[in-house]
Short mmCIF file of C-alpha atoms in Angstrom, two decimals:
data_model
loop_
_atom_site.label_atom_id
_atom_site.label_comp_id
_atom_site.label_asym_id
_atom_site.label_seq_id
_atom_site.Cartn_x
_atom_site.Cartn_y
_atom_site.Cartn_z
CA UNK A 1116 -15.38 -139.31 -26.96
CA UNK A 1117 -18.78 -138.39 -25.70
CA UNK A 1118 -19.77 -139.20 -22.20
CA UNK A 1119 -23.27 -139.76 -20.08
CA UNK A 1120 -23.03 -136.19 -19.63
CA UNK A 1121 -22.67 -134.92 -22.67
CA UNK A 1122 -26.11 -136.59 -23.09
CA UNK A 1123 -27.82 -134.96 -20.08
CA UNK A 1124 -26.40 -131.96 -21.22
CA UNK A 1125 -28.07 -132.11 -24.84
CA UNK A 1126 -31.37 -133.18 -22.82
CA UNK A 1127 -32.01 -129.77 -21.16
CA UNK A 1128 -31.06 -127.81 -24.76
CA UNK A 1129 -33.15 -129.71 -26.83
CA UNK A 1130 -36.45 -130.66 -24.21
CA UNK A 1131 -38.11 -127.57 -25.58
CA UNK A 1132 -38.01 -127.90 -28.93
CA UNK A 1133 -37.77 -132.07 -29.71
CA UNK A 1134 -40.53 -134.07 -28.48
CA UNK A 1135 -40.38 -136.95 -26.31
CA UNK A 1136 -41.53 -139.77 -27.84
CA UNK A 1137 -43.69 -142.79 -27.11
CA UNK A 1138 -42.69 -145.98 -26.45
CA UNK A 1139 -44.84 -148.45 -27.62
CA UNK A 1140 -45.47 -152.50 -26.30
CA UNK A 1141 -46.15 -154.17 -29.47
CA UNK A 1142 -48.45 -157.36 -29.03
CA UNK A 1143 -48.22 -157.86 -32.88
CA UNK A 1144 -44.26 -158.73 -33.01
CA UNK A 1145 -43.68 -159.62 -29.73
CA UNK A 1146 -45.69 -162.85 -30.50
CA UNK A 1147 -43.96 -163.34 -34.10
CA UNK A 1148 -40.68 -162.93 -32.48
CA UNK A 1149 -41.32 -164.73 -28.93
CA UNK A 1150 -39.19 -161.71 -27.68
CA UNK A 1151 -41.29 -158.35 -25.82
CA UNK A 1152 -40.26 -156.00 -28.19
CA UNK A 1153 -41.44 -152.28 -27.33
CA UNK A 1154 -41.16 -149.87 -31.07
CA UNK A 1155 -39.49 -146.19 -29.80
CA UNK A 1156 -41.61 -144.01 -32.25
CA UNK A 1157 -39.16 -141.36 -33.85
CA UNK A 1158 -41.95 -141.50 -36.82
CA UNK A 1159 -44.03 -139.10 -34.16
CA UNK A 1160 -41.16 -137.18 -33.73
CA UNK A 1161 -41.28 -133.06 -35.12
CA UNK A 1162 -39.96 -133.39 -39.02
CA UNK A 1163 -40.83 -136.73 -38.85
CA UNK A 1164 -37.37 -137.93 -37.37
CA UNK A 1165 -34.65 -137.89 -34.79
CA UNK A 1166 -32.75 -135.48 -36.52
CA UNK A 1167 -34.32 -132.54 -34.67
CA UNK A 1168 -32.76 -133.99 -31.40
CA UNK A 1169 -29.19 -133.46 -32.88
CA UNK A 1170 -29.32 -130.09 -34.71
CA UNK A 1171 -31.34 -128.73 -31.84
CA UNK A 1172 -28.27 -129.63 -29.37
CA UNK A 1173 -25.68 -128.01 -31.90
CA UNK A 1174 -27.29 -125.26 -32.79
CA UNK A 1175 -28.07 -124.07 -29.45
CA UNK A 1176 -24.19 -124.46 -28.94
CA UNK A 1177 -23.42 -121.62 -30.79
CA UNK A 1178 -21.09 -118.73 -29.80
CA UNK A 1179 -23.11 -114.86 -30.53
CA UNK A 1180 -20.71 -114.71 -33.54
CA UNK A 1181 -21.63 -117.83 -34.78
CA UNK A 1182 -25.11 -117.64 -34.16
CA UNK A 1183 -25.26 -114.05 -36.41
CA UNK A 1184 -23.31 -115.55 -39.06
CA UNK A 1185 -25.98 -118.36 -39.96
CA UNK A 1186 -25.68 -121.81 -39.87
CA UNK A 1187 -25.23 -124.44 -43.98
CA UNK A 1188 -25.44 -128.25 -44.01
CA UNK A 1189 -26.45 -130.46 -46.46
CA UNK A 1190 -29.33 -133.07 -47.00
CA UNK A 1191 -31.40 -134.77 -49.15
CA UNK A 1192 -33.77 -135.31 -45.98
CA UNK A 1193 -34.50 -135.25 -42.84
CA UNK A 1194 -31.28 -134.07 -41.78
CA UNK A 1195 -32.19 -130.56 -43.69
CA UNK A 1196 -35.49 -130.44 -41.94
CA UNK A 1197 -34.06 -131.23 -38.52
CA UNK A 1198 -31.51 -128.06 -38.88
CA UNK A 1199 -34.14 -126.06 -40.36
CA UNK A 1200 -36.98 -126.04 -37.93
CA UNK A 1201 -34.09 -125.67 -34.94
CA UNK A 1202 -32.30 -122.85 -36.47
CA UNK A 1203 -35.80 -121.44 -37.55
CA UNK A 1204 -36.29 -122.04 -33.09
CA UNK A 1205 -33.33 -120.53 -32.25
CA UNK A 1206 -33.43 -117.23 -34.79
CA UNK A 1207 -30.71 -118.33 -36.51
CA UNK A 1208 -30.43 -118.01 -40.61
CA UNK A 1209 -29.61 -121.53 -42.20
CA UNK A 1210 -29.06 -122.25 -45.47
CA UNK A 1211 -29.82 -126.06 -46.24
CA UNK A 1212 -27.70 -127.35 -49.79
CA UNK A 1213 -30.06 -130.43 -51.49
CA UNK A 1214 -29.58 -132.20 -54.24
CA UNK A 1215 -31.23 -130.65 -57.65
CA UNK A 1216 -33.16 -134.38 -58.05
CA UNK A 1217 -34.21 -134.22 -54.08
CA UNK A 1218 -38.14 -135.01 -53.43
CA UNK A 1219 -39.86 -131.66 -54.23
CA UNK A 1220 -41.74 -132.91 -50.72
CA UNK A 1221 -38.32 -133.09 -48.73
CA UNK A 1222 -37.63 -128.99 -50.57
CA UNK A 1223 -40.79 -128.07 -49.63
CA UNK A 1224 -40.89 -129.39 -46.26
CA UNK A 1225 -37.17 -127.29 -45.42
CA UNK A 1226 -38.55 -124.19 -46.92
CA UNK A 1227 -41.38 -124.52 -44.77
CA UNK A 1228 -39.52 -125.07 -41.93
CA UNK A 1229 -37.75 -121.89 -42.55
CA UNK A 1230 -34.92 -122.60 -43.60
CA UNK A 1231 -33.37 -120.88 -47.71
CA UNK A 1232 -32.70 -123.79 -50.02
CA UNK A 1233 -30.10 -124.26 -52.50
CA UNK A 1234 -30.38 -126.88 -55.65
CA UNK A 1235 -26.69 -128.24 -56.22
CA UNK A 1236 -25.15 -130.80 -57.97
CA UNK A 1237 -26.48 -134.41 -59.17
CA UNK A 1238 -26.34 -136.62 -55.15
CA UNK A 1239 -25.28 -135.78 -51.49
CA UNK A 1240 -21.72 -135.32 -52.19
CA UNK A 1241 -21.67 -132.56 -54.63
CA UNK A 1242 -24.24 -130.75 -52.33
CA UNK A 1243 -22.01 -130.94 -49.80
CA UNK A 1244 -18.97 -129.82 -51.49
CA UNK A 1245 -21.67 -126.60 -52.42
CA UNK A 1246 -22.95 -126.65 -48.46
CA UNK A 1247 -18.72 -126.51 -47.80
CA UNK A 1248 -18.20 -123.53 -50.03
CA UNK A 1249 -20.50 -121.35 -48.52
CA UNK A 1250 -19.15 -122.01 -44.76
CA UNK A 1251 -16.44 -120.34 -46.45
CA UNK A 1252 -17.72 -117.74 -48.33
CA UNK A 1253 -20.50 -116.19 -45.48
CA UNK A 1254 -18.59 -117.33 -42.53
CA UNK A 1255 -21.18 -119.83 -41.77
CA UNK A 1256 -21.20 -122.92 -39.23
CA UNK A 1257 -21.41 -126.49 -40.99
CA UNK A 1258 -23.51 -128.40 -39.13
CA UNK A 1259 -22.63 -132.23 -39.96
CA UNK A 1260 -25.39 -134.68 -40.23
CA UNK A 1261 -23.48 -137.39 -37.87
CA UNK A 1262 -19.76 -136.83 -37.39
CA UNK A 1263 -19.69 -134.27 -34.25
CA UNK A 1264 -19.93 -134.95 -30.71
CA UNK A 1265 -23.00 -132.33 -29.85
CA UNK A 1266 -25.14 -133.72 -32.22
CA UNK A 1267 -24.01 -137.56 -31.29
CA UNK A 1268 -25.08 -136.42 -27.69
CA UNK A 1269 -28.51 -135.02 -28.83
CA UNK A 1270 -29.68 -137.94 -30.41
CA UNK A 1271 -28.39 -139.59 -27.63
CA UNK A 1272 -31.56 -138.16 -25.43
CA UNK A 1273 -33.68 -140.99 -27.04
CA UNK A 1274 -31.12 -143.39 -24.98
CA UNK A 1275 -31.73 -141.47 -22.07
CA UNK A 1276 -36.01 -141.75 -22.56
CA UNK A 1277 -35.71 -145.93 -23.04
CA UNK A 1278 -34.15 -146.23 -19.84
CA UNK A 1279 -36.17 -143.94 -18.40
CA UNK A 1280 -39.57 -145.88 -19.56
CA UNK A 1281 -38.18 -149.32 -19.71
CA UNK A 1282 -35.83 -149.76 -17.15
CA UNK A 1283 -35.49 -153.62 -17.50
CA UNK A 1284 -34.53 -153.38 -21.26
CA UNK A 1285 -32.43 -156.01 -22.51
CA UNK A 1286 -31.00 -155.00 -25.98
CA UNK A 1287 -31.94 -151.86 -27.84
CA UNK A 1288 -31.61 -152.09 -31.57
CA UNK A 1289 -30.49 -148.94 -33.82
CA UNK A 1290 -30.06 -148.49 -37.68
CA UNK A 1291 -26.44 -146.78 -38.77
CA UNK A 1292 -25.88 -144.94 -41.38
CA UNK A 1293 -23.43 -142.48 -40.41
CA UNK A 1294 -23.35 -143.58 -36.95
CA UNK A 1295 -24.74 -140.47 -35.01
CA UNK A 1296 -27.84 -141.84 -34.25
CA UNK A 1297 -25.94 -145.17 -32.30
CA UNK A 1298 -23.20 -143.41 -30.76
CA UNK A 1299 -24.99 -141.27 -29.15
CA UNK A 1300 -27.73 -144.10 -27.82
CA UNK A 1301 -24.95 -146.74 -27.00
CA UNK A 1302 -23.78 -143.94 -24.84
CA UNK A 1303 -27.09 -143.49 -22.97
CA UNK A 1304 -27.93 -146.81 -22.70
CA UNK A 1305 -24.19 -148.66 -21.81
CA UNK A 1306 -23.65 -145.62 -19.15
CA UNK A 1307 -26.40 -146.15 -17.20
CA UNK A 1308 -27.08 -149.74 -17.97
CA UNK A 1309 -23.67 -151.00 -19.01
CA UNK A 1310 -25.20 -155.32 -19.31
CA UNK A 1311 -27.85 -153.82 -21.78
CA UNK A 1312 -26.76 -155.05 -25.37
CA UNK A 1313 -26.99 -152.35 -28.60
CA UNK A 1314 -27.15 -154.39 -31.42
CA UNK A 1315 -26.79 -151.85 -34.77
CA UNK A 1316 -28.14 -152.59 -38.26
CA UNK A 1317 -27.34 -151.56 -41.41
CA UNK A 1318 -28.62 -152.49 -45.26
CA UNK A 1319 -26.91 -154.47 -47.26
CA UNK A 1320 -26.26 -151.91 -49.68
CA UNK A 1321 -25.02 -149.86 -47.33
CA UNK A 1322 -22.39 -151.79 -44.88
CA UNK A 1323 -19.88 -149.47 -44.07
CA UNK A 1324 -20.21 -150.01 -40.84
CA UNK A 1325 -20.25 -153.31 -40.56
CA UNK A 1326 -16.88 -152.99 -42.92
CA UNK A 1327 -14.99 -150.72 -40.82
CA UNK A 1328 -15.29 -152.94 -37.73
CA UNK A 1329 -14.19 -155.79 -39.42
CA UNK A 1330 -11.03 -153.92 -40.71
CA UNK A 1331 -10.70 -152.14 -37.53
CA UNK A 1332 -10.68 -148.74 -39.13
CA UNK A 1333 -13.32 -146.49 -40.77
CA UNK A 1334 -13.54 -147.90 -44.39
CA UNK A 1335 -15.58 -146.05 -47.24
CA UNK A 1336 -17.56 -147.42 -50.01
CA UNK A 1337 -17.42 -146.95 -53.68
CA UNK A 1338 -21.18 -146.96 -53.59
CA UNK A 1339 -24.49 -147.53 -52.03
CA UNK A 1340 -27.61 -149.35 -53.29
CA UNK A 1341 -30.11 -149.46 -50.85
CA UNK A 1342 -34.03 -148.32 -50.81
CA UNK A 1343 -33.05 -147.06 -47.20
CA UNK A 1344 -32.21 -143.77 -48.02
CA UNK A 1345 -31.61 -142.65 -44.55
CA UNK A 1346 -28.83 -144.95 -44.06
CA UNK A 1347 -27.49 -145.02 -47.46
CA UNK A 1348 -23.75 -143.27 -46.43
CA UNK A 1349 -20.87 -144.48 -48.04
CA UNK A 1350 -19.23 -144.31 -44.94
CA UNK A 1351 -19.46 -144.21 -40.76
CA UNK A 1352 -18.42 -141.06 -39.57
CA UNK A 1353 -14.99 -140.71 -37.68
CA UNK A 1354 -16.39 -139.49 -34.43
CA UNK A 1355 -19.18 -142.31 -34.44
CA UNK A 1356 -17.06 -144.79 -35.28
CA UNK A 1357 -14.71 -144.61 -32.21
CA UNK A 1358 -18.18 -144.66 -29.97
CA UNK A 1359 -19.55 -147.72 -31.79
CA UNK A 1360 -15.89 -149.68 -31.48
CA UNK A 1361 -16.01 -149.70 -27.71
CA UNK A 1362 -20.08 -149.60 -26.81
CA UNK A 1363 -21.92 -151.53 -29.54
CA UNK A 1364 -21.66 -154.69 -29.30
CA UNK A 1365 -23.19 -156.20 -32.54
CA UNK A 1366 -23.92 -154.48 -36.17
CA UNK A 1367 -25.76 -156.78 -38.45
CA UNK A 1368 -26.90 -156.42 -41.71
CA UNK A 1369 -30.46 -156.88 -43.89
CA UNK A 1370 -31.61 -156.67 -47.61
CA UNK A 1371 -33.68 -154.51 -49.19
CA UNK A 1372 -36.29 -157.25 -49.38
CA UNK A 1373 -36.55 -157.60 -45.63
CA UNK A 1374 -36.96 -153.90 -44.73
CA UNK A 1375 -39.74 -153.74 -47.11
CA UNK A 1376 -41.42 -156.51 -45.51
CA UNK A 1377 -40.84 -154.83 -41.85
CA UNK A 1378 -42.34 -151.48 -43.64
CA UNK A 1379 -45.22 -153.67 -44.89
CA UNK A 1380 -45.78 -154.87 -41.40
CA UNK A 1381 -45.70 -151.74 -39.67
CA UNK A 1382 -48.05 -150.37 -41.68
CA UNK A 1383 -50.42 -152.75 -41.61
CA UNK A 1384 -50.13 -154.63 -38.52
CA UNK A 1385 -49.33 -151.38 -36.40
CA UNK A 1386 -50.75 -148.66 -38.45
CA UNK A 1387 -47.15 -146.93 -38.20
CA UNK A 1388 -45.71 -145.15 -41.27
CA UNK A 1389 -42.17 -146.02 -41.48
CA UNK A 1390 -39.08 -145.69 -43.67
CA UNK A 1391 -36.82 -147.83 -44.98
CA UNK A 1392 -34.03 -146.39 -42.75
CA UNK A 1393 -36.04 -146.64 -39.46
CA UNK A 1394 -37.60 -149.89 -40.21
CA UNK A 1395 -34.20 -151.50 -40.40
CA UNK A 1396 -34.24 -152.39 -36.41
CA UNK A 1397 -37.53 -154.48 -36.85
CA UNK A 1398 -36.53 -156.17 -40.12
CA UNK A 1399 -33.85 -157.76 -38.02
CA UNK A 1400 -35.67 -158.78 -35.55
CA UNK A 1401 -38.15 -160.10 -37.86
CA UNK A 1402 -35.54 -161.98 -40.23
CA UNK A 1403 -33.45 -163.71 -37.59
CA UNK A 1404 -30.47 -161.68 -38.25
CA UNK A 1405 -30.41 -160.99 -34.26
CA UNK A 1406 -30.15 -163.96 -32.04
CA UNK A 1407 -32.12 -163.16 -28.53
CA UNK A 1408 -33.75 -165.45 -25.97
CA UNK A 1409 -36.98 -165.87 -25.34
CA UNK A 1410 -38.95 -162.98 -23.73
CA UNK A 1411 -36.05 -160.29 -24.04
CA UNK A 1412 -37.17 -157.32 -23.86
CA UNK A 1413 -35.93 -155.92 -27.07
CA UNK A 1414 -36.42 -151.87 -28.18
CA UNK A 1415 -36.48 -151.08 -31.56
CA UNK A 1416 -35.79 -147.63 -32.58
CA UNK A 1417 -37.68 -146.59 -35.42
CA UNK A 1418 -35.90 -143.74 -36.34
CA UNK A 1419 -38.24 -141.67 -38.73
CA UNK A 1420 -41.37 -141.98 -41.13
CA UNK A 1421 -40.88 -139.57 -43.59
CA UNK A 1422 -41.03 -141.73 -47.13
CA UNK A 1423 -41.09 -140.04 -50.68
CA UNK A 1424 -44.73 -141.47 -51.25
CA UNK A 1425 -43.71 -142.90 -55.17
CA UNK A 1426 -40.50 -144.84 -53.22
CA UNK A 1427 -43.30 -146.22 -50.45
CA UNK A 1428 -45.85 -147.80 -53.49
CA UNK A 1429 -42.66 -150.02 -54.16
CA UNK A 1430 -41.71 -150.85 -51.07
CA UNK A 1431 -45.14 -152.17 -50.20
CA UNK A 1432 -45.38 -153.98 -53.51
CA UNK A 1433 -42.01 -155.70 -52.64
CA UNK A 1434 -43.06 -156.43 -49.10
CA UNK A 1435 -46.46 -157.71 -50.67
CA UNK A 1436 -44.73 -160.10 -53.37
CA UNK A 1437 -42.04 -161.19 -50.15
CA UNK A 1438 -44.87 -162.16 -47.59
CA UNK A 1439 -46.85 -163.87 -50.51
CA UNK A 1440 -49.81 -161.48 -50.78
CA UNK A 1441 -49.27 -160.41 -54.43
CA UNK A 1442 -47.31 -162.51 -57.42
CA UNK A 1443 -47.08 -162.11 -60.98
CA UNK A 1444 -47.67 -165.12 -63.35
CA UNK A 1445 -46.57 -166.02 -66.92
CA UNK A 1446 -47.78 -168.51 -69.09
CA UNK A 1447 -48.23 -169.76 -72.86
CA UNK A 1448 -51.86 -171.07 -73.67
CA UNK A 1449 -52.94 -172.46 -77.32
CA UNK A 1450 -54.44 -169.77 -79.47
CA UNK A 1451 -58.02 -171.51 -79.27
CA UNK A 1452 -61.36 -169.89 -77.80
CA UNK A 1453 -61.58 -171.07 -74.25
CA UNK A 1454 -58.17 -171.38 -72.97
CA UNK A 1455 -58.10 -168.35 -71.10
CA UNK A 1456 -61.50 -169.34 -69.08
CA UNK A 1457 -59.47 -172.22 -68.56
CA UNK A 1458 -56.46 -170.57 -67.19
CA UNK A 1459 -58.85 -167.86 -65.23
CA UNK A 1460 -61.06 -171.31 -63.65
CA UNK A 1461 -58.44 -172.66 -62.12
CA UNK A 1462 -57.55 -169.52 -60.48
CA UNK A 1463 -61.11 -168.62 -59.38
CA UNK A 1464 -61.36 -172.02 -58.09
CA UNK A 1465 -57.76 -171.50 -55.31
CA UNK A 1466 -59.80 -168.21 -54.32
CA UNK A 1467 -56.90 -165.94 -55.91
CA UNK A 1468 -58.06 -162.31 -56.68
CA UNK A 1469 -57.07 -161.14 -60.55
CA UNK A 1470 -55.51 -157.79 -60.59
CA UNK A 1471 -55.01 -157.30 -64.11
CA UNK A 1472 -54.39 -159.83 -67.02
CA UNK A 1473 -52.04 -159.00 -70.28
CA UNK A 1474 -52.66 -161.53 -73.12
CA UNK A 1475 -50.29 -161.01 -76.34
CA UNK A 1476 -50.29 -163.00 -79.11
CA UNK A 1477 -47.90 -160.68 -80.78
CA UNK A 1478 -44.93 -162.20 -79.14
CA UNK A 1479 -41.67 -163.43 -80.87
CA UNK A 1480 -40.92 -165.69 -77.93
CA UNK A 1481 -43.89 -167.99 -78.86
CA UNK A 1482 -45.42 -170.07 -81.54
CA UNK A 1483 -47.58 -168.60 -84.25
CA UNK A 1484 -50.67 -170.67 -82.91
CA UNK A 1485 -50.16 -168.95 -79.32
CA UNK A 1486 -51.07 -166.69 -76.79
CA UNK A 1487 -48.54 -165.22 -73.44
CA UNK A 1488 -50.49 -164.41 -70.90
CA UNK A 1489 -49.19 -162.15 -67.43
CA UNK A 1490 -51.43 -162.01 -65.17
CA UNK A 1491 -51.10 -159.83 -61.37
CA UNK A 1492 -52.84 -161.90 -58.54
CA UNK A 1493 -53.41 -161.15 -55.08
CA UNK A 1494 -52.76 -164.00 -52.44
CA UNK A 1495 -53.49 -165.01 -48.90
CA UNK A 1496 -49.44 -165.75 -48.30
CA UNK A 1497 -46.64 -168.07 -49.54
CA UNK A 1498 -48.91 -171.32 -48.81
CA UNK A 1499 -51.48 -170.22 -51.19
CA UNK A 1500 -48.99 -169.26 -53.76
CA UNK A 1501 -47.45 -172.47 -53.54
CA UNK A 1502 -51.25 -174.58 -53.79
CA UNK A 1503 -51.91 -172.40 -56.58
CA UNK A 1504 -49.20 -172.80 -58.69
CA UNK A 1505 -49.11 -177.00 -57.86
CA UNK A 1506 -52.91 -176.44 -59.52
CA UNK A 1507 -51.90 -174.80 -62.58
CA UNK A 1508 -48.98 -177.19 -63.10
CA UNK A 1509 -51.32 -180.63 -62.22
CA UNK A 1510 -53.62 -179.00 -65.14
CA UNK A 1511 -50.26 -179.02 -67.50
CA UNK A 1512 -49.67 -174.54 -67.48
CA UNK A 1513 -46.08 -174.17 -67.54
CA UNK A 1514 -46.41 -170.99 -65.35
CA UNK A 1515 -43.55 -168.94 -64.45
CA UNK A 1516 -42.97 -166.41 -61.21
CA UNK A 1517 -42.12 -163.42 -62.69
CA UNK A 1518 -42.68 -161.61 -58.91
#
């Protein structure tokens, strides 16, 4: 199992090349939560995420042999960017296995950072049985994503920089997906600070975490569902999982619908960029799945930013329709000239903004003599939503929520 110095180790390999990030007092959810929460920013870190920390620390490991031979992994993300721009660092040849349906923006972004891409195989798995094949056919090094102690100990350098900057911190909070990213910050942080709590977080989609401690051993999944990519791992690694048994002391879990609402909020209340896998910390802060007292000084780790820009327009929109800024009506008017000004009058009056408006009269749900009309508002928040569709029902609309 890794150790403190293990950590300190990984600190003076990786200091070059991984940057250290800021840590940021946030007056915004400090006073929604009543705790002093402080966001660590692995959105500013190079490739956009903590991954760099990890592969940097392995990679630099490397025997001569090894080293010539070339390094193969696989990703979908910011793992393969992390081992790219590090080998790409340390002259070393990598070869990054992805996914033929991975983000051309995620390909693009490994190419550039030196590294040769292969397109393999339908998800993760399949690219990794590829990424496997070649270790074995060129001699390579597999570098695993999560489930090896040098990489553990280089992400554990972010533990080492919250201490460092916050030295009264109370509880640090960490998403898990394969558990790399915890295990190697529980080991920072309960080393040096062993009455600091590390609470870890996982989607609901995702759990197998949260499983494995319950059954006491590492448990997979039959599948994931989650909009966190980042996290979405069928199962905790080995390695990890022995770490987070004896220095975590709390995983929790949140839905998709609350991590979009902690993306929303970063973005617009802290004018971060944010994925779903690194906004996981704050949406359980934010949703109550974290019990704390009053002014604890909580740290956040927000573990990377980089979002496939079509998967962040519906994570917003969720977060929108969950915080009561945006909500889709239906409704059946009579097929007579007026109704509509009707319908759109009591709107106009409750100061609700009209995206678009769909009237059909084609429908086979509805009488011959009327109309269905959808209609895409904008709100001020679940009160106004709630005034606004008391209005329409006073003035006899039988209006549905469709979002």
């Amino acid at each position: 199992m890794i150790d403190l110095s293990d950590v300190l180790d990984a600190r003076v390999r990786v200091e070059e090349t991984a940057r250290r990030t800021p840590l940021d007092y946030s007056h915004t959810f400090s006073d929604m939560t009543g705790a002093e929460v402080h966001l660590k920013l692995e959105t500013f870190q190079r490739t956009g995420s903590f991954k760099i920390r990890g592969a940097t620390n392995r990679i630099a490991t490397l025997s001569d042999d090894e080293a010539a031979a070339g390094v193969v992994t696989a990703s979908a993300g910011n793992h393969a960017q992390g081992v790219a721009l590090a080998a790409t660092r340390s002259g070393v040849d990598a070869k990054i296995v992805m996914p033929e349906n991975a983000p051309i923006s995620k390909i693009e972004a490994t190419r550039d950072y030196g590294a040769t891409v292969v397109l393999h195989g339908d998800d993760y798995n399949e690219a990794q049985a590829r990424a496997h094949e070649i270790e074995r056919e060129e001699g390579r090094t597999y570098v695993h994503a999560f489930d090896d102690e040098l990489v553990m100990a280089g992400q554990g350098t972010i533990g080492l920089e919250i201490i460092e900057d916050l030295p009264e911190l109370d509880t640090v909070v960490v998403p898990i997906g394969g558990g790399g990213l915890i295990a190697g910050i529980a080991t920072a942080v309960k080393k040096q600070k062993p009455a600091a709590r590390v609470v870890g977080v996982q989607a609901e989609g995702a759990a197998s975490a949260a499983e494995s401690l319950r059954k006491g051993e590492v448990h997979t999944l039959d599948a994931v569902d989650t909009i966190a990519d980042g996290i979405a791992t069928r199962s905790v690694g080995g390695k990890p999982f022995e770490v987070i048994e004896e220095r975590v002391d709390e995983v929790v879990t949140v839905s998709d619908s609350e991590i979009a609402v902690a993306v929303t909020h970063l973005l617009e209340r802290a004018k971060t960029l944010v994925e779903g896998a690194g906004a996981v910390p704050l949406a359980a802060l934010l949703s109550g799945a974290i019990e704390y007292e009053a002014d604890e000084v909580i740290v956040p780790v927000l573990s990377g930013g980089n979002i496939d820009m079509n998967t962040l327009t519906t994570v917003i929109m969720r977060g929108l329709v969950e915080t009561g800024r945006y909500v889709k009506l239906r409704t059946v008017l009579k097929d007579r000239p007026g109704a509509l000004d009707d319908l759109i009058d009591i709107i106009s009056a409750r100061r609700a903004n009209i995206y678009g408006i769909q009237h059909d009269r084609t429908s086979r749900d509805i009488a011959m003599n009327a109309a269905e009309v959808e209609l895409d508002l904008e709100t001020r928040g679940q009160a106004h939503v709630e005034e606004l569709l008391a209005a329409l029902r006073e003035e006899g609309f039988d209006v549905a929520v469709l979002a």
